[in-house]
Short mmCIF file of C-alpha atoms in Angstrom, two decimals:
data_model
loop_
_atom_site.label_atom_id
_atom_site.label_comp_id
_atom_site.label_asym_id
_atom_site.label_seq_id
_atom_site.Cartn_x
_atom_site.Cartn_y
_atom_site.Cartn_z
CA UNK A 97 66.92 82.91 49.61
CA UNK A 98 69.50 80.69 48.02
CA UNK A 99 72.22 80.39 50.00
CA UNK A 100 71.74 80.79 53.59
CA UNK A 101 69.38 78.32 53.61
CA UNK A 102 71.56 75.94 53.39
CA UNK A 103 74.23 77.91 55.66
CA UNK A 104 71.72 77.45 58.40
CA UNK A 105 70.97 73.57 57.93
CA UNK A 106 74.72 73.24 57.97
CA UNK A 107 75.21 75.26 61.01
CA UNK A 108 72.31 73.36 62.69
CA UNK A 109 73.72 70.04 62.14
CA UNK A 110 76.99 70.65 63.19
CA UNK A 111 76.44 72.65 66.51
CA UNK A 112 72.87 72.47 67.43
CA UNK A 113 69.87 74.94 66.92
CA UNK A 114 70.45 76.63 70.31
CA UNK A 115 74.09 77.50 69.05
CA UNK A 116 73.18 78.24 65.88
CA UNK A 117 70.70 80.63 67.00
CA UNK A 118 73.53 82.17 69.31
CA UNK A 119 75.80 82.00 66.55
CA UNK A 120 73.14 83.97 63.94
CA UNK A 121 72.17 86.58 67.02
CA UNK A 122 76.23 87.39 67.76
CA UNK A 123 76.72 87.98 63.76
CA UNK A 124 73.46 90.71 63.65
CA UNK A 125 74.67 92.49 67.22
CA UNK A 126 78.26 92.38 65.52
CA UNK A 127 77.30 93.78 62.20
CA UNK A 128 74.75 96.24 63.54
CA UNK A 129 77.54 97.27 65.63
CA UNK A 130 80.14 97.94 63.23
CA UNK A 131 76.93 100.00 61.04
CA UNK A 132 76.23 102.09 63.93
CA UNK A 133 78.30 104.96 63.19
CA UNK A 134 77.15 105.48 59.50
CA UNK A 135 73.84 106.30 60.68
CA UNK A 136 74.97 109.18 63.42
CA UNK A 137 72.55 112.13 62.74
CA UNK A 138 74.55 115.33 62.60
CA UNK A 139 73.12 118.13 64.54
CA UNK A 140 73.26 121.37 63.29
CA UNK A 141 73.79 123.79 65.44
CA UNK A 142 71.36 126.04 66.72
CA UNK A 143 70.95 130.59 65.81
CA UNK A 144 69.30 132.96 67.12
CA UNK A 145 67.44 132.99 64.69
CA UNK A 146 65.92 128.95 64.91
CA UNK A 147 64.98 130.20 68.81
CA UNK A 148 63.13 132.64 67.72
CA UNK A 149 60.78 130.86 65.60
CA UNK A 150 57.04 131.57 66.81
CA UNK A 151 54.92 129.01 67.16
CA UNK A 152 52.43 130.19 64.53
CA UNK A 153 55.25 129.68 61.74
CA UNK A 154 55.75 126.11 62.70
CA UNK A 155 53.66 123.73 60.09
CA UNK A 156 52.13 121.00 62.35
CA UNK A 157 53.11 117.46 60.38
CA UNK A 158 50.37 115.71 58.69
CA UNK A 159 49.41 112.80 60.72
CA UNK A 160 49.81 109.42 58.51
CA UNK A 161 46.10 107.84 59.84
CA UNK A 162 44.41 110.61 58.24
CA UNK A 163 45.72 110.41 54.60
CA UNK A 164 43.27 108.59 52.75
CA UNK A 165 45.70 107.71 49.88
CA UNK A 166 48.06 106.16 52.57
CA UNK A 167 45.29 104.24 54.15
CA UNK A 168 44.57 102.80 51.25
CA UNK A 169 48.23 101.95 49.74
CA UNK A 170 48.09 99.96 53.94
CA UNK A 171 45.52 98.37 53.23
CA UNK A 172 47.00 96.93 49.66
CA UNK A 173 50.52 96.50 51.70
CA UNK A 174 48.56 94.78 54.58
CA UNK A 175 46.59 92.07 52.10
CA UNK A 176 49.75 91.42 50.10
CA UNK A 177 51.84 90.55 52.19
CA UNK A 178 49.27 88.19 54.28
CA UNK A 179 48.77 86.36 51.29
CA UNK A 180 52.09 86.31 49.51
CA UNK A 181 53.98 84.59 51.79
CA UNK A 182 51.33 81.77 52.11
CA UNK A 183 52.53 79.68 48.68
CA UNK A 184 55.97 79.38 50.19
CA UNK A 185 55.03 78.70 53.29
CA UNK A 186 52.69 75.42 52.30
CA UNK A 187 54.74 74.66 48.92
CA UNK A 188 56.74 71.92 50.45
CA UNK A 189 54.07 70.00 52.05
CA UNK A 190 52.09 70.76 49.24
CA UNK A 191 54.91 69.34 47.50
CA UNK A 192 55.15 65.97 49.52
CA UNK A 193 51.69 65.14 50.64
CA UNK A 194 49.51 66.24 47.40
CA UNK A 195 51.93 66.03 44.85
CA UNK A 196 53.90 62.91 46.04
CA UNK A 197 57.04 64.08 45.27
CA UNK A 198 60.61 63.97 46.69
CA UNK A 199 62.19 65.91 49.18
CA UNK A 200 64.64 67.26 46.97
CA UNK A 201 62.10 68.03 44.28
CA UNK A 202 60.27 69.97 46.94
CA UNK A 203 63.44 72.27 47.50
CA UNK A 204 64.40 72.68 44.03
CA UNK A 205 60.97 74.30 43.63
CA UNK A 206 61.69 76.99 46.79
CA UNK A 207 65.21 76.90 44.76
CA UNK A 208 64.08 77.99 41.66
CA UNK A 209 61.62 80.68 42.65
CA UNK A 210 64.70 82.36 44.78
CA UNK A 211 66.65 82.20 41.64
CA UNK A 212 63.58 83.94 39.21
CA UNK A 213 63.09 86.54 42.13
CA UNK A 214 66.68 86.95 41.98
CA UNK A 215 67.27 87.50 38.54
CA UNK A 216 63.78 89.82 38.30
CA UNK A 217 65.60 92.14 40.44
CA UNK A 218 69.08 92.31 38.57
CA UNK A 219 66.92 93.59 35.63
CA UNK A 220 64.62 95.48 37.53
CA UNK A 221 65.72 98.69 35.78
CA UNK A 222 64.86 97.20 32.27
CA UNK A 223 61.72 95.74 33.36
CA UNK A 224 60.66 98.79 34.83
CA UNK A 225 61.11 101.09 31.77
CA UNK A 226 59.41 98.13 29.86
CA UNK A 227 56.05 98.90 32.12
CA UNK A 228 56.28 102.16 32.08
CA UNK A 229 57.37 103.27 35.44
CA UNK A 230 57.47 101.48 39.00
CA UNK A 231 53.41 101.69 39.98
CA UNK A 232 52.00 99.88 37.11
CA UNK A 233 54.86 97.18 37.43
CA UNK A 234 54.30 96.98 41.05
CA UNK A 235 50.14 96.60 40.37
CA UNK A 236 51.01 94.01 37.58
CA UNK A 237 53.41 92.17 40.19
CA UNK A 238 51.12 91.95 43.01
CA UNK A 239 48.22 90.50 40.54
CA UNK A 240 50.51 88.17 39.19
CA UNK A 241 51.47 87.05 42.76
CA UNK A 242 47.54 86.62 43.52
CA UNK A 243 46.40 84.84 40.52
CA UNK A 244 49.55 81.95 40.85
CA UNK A 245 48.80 81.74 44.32
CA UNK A 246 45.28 80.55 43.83
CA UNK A 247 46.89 78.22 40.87
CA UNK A 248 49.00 76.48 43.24
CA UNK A 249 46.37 73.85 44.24
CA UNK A 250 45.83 73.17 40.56
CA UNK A 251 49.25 72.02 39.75
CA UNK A 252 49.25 68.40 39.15
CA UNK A 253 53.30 67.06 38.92
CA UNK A 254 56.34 68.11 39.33
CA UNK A 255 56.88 70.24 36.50
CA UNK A 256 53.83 71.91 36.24
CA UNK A 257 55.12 73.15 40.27
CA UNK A 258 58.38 73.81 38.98
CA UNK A 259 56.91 76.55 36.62
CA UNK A 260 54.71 77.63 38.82
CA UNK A 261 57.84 78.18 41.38
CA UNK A 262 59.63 80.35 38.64
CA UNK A 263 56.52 82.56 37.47
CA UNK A 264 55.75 82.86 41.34
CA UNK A 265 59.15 84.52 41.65
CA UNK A 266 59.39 86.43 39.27
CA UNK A 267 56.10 88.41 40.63
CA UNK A 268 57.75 88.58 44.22
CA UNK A 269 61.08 90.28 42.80
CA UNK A 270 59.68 93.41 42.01
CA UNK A 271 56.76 93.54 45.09
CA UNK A 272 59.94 93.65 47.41
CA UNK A 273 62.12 95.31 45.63
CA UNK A 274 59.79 98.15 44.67
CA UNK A 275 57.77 99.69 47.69
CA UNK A 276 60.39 102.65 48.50
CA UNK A 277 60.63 103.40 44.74
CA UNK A 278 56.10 103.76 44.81
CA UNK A 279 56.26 105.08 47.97
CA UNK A 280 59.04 107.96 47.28
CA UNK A 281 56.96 108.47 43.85
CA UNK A 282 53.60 108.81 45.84
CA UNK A 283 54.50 110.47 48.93
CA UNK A 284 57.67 112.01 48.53
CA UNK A 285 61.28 111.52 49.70
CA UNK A 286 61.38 113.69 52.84
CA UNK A 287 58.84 111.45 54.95
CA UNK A 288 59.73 108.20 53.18
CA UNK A 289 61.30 106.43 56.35
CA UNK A 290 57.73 107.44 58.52
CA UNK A 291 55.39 106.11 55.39
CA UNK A 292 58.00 103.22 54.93
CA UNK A 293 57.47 102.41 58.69
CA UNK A 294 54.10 102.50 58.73
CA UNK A 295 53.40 100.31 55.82
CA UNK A 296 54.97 97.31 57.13
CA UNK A 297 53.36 97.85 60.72
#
């Protein structure tokens, strides 16, 4: 949020967007390369006694469409994230055109809420203990995040924007950094990776 921003501008200027694009896509294949054998799933070995398992002792996995509580935690997961990434998607021309201000004014405010979201998650822990546990911090984050983003269009100079930027990120810290944590505490940790999957689909 802070810094590769900038990285990328630089790259782009120097050598192009095609070769910074080729440049970004060679460091992922390289890194994802060199991560590749940390995530090798042992096999155990197979007994006698796994091949003789009847099929009436197998327990038939509960399919994710059909949980109602999962439906619904989608549903939050699928209107949160359409709307939360709508403030910093606007916020410079918002910024430029309605607010008249400068260019670098405009970045300082996408600055500072990467800095607030930043921080919010080095004292996540804290924060979390404060609230009383990872769901109602997550419930206040996301209505923090909704109420700010329907103050945006109210704020009327630069650093009335500027405090919206760092209230706005400290609510998106936490909504990031926090759905494994609710959905380990609501589903469990032995399906997390399916229910993780399936809430960003």
């Amino acid at each position: 949020t802070i810094l590769l921003p900038h990285f990328y501008t630089l790259l782009t200027e120097a050598m192009g967007w095609r070769w910074a694009m080729r440049i970004n896509a060679a460091a992922s294949c390289l890194f994802l390369a060199a991560a590749a054998p940390f995530f090798r799933v042992q096999q155990e070995a197979k007994t006698e006694v796994d091949s003789c398992i009847k099929e009436s002792d197998a327990k038939p996995k509960r399919c994710v469409v059909l949980n109602l509580r999962f439906l619904c935690w989608w549903l939050n997961m699928f209107v949160c994230f359409f709307g939360y990434l709508v403030p910093p998607t606007l916020l410079a021309e918002f910024a430029r055109k309605e607010l008249k201000l400068s260019a670098n004014l405009a970045a300082l405010s996408y600055s500072l809420f990467g800095v607030t979201a930043l921080i919010t998650r080095l004292l996540l822990g804290c924060i979390t203990h404060a609230f009383g546990g990872p769901r109602r911090l997550f419930f206040v984050s996301q209505f923090l995040v909704g109420a700010f983003a329907c103050v945006l269009p109210f704020c009327w100079n630069a650093e009335s924007l500027l405090v919206w930027s760092a209230v706005y990120g400290c609510g998106i810290g936490p909504i990031i950094a926090l759905v494994s944590v609710v959905l380990s505490d609501l589903f469990g940790t032995k399906d997390l990776a399916m229910y993780h999957g399936c809430s960003r689909t």
